[in-house]
Each structure stands twice: as structure tokens, then as C-alpha cells.
CSV table of C-alpha atoms in Angstrom, one decimal:
chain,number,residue,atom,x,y,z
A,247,UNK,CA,0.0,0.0,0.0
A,248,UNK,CA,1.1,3.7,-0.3
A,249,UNK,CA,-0.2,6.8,0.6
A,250,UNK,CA,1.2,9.8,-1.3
A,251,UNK,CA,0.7,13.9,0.0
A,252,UNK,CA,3.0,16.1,2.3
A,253,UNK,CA,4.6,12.6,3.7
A,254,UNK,CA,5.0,9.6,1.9
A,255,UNK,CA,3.7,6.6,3.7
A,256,UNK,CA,4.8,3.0,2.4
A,257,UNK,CA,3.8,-0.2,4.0
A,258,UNK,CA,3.0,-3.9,3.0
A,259,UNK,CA,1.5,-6.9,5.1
A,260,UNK,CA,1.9,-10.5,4.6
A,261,UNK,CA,0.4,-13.9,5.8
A,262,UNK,CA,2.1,-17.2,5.0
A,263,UNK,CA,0.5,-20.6,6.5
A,264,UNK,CA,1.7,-24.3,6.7
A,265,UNK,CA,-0.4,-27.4,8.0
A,266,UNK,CA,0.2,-31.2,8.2
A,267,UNK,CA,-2.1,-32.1,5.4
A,268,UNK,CA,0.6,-33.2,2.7
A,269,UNK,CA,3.2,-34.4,5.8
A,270,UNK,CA,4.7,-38.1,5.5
A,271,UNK,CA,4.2,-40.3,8.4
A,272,UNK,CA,7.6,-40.6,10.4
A,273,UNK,CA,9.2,-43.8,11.4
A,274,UNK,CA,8.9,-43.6,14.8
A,275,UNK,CA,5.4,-42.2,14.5
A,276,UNK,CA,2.3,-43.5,15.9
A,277,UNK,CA,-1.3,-44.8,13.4
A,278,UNK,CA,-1.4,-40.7,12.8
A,279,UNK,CA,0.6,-37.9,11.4
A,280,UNK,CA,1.5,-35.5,13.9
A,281,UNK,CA,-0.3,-31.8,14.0
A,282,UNK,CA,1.7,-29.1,12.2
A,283,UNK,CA,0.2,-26.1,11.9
A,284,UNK,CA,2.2,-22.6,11.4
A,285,UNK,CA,1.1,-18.8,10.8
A,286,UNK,CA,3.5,-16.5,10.2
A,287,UNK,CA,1.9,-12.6,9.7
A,288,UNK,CA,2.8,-9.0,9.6
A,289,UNK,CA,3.1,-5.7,8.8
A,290,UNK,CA,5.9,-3.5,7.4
A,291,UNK,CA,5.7,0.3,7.5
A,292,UNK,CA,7.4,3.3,6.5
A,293,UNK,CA,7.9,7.0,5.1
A,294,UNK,CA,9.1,10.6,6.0
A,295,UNK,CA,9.0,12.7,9.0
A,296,UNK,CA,10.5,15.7,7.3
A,297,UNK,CA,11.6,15.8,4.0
A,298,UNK,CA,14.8,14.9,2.2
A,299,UNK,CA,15.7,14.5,6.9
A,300,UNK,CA,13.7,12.3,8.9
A,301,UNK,CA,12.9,8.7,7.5
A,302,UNK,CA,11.0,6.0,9.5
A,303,UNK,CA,10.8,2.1,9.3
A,304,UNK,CA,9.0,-0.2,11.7
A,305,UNK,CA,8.1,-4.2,10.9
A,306,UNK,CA,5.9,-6.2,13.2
A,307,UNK,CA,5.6,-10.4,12.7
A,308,UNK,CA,3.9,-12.8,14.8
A,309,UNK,CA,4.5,-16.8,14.2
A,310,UNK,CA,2.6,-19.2,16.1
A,311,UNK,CA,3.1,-22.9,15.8
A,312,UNK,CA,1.5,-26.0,16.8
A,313,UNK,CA,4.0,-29.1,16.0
A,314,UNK,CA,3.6,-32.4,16.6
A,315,UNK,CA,6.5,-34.1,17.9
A,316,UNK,CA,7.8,-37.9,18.1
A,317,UNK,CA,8.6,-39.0,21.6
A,318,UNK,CA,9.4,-42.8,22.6
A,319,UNK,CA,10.8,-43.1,25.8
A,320,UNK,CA,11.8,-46.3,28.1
A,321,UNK,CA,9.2,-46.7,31.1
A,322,UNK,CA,8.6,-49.9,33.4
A,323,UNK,CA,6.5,-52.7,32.6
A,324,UNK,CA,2.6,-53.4,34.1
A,325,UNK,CA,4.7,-56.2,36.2
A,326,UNK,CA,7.6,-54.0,37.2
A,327,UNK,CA,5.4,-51.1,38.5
A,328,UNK,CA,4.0,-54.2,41.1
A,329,UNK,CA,7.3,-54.9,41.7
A,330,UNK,CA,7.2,-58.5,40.1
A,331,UNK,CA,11.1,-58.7,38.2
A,332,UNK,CA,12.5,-61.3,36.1
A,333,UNK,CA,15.2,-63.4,37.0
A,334,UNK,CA,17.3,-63.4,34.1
A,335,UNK,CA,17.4,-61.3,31.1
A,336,UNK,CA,15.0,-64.0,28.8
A,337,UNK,CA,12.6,-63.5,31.5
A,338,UNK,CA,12.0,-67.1,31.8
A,339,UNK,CA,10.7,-66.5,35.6
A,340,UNK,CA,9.9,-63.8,37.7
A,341,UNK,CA,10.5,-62.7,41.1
A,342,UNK,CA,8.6,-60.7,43.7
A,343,UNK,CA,10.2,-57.2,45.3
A,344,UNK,CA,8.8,-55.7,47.8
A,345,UNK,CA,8.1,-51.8,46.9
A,346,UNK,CA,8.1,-49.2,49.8
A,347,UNK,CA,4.9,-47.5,49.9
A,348,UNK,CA,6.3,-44.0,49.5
A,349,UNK,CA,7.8,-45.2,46.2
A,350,UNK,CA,4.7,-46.5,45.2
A,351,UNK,CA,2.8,-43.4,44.5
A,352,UNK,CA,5.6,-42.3,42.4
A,353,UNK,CA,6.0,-45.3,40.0
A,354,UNK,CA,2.4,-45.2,39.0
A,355,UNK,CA,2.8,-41.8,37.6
A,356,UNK,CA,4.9,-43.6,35.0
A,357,UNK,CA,2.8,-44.8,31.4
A,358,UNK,CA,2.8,-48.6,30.9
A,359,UNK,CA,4.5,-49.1,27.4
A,360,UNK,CA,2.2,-49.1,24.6
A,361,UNK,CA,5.2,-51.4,22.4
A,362,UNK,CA,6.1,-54.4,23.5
A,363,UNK,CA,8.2,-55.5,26.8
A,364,UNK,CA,11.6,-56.5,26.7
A,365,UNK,CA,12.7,-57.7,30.5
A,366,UNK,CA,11.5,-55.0,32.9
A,367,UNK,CA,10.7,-52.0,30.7
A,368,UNK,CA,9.2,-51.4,27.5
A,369,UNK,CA,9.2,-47.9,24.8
A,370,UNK,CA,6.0,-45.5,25.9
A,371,UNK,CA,5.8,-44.1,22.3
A,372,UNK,CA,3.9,-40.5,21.8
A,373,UNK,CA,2.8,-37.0,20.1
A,374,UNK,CA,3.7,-34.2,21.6
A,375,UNK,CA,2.4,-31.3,21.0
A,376,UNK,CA,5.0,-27.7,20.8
A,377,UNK,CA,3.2,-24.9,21.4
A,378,UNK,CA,4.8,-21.6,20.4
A,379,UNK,CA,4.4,-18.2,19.9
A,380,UNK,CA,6.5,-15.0,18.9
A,381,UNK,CA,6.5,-11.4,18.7
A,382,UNK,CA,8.9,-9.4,16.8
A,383,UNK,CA,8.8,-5.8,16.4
A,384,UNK,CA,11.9,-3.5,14.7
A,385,UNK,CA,12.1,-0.3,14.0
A,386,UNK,CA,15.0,2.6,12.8
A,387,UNK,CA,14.7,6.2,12.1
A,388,UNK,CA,17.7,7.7,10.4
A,389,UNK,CA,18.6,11.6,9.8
A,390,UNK,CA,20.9,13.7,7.7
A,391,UNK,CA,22.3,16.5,9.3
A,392,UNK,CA,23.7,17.6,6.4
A,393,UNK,CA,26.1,15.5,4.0
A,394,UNK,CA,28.4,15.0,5.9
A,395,UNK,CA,26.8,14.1,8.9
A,396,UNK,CA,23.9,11.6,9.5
A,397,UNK,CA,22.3,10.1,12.4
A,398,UNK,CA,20.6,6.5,12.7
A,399,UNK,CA,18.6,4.9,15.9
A,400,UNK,CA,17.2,1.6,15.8
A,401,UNK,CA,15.2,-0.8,18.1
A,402,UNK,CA,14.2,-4.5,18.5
A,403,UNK,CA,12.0,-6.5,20.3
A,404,UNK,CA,11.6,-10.4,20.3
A,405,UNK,CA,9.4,-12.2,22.6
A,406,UNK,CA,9.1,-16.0,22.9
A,407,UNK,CA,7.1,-18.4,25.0
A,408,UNK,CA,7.3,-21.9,24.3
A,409,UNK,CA,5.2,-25.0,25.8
A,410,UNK,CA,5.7,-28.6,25.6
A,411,UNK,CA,4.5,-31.6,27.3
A,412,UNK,CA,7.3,-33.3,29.2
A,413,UNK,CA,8.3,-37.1,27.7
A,414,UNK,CA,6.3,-39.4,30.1
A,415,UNK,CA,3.1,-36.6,29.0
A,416,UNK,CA,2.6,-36.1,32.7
A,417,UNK,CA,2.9,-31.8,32.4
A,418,UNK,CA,3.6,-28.7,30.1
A,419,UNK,CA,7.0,-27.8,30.5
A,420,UNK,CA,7.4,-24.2,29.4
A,421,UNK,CA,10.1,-21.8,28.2
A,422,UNK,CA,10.0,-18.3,27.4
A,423,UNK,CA,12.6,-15.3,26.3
A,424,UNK,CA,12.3,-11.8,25.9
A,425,UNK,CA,15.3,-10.0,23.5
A,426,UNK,CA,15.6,-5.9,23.6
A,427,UNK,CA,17.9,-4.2,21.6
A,428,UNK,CA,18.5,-0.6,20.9
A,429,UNK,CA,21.2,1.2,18.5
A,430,UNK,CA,22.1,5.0,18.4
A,431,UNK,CA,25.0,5.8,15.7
A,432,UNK,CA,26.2,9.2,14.8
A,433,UNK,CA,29.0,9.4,11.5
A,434,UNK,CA,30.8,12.7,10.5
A,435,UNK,CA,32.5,12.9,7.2
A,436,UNK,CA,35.8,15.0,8.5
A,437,UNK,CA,37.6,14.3,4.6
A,438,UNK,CA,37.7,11.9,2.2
A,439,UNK,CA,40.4,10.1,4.1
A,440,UNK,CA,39.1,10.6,7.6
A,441,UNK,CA,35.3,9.3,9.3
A,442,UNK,CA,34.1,9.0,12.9
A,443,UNK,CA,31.2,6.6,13.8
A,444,UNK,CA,30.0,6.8,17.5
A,445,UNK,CA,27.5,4.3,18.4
A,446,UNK,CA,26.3,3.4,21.3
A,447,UNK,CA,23.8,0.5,22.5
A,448,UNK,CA,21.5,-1.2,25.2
A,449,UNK,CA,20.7,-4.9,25.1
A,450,UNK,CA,18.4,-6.6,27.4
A,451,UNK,CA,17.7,-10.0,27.9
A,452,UNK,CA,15.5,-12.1,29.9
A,453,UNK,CA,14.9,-15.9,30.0
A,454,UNK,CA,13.6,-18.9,31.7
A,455,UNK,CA,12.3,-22.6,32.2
């Protein structure tokens, strides 16, 4: 789009998506294709402040995500979590263990394999679902002085939250980041054979689990 008069105004917005609908089955996958669904969308603006001085440019994108992950990871038998072990690594007999009953309680928060045994254990196979989403915003205004001297600020922001389930599907584990940047530069022309460039900057930067 564009907008013309006293200050000239150019901008542009975009949308791109993605889904699983033409997505191969992975190996390791279960009877269905994991979820995959991404939007990515934004705007992009900019013009004049004062003319042939003062220009402007800001961009704003959001992505959000839902991807289905493949997750097989080793977890204790129906006869383990009982406490009823084999003998010998064929499995040819089995043995009862007493379990502590404080123990207990924990060992049943663990799936039962859903591919077959081998000994004590067996592979609890899964989706998982990432959840994502980010804002991104930057921005820079530059100015000439005159030719020999020009100015430029810019700033950036990226924020990130991330959610996933953990790999026994028990609870969302979640991770999230928040990026600032910000840019002043001032350049002087003294000669053809001599320039000076002061910038200075700020970053800030926050993250967790």
C-alpha cells in the first residue's frame, strides 16, 4: 500500500501458512501424522517525518506454531510397576520385590509401554504437541544533518514463550525469552580520508524454564 501527499507513507503486510495435510508419516510415529500447523503474519511500515531528513521504518511479525512431535521413551512394565522382576534377562521367571509405599505413588505416575516389553521396561511411544508463539517488532529512524553528517537509531523486540509436554506426558514444560535491543550511531564525514562513527547500544535480555 502507499499513501502519497506532504509525507509519503509505504507499507505492506503478509500472511504465509503451513499445515500437516501433505506431511509423511515418520518412522517412529504413531497410526497418525503428527499436528503441524504454522502462521506467520505481519506488517511493514514506513515514510518521512520531514523531508529529504527524517525517515522511519517499523516491521511487526507474529508466528505461532503447533507441531507435533515424536517421543518414545523407556518406562517400566505393568509387572515391574507391582514390583514382580524377572530373574534373568530372557525373563523365563519372575521374582517378587517388595516396593516401599512411599515409592509406590511415584511409580504409577509412569505410562505402561504401549510397544512391547523386553525384560523389565518397555518404549511409551507419543505425540507431543509444541506450542509456540512470537512477537517481533523493529524499528529505525535515520537523519541527515547535512552530507556529511547523519544520524541512525534503531530498536528490537523479540518475545518467545514456548510450551511442551514433558516425555512421560505427565505436564507442560514451558520456556519463554524476551530479547531488547536498541542502536544510536552518529557518523561525521571530517575528509575523504578521515570518518568517525560513534554508536552506542543497550541490550536486554531475559529468559527462563
Amino acid at each position: 500500500i502507499s499513501k502519497s501527499g506532504t509525507n509519503d507513507i509505504h507499507g505492506s503486510a503478509y500472511f504465509f501458512h503451513r499445515n500437516s495435510a501433505l506431511d509423511a508419516r515418520n518412522f517412529f510415529d504413531g497410526a497418525d501424522i503428527p499436528a503441524f500447523r504454522r502462521h506467520q503474519y505481519g506488517a511493514a511500515v514506513g515514510g518521512r517525518i520531514i523531508k529529504d531528513k527524517t525517515f522511519y521504518f517499523a516491521n511487526w511479525e507474529r508466528l505461532t506454531e503447533i507441531k507435533g512431535l515424536s517421543s518414545g521413551d523407556p518406562t517400566l512394565s505393568a509387572d515391574a510397576q507391582k514390583g514382580l522382576l524377572c530373574n534373568n534377562s530372557a525373563c523365563t521367571s519372575k521374582s517378587q520385590v517388595a516396593i516401599d509405599p512411599r515409592i509406590q505413588r511415584y511409580i504409577t505416575l509412569f505410562p505402561l509401554p504401549n510397544t512391547p516389553t523386553s525384560g523389565d521396561s518397555g518404549i511409551f511411544l507419543f505425540s507431543p504437541k509444541r506450542d509456540g508463539k512470537e512477537n517481533y517488532v523493529t524499528s529505525k529512524i535515520d537523519h541527515y544533518f547535512s552530507s556529511s553528517t547523519t544520524f541512525f537509531g534503531s530498536y528490537t523486540y523479540d518475545n518467545t514463550n514456548v510450551a511442551v509436554p514433558d516425555n512421560y506426558n505427565l505436564k507442560d514444560t514451558y520456556s519463554s525469552s524476551k530479547r531488547q535491543y536498541g542502536v544510536l550511531s552518529l557518523q561525521h564525514i571530517f575528509s575523504p580520508t578521515l570518518i568517525n562513527n560513534t554508536r552506542a547500544g543497550v541490550t536486554r535480555f531475559i529468559g527462563g524454564n
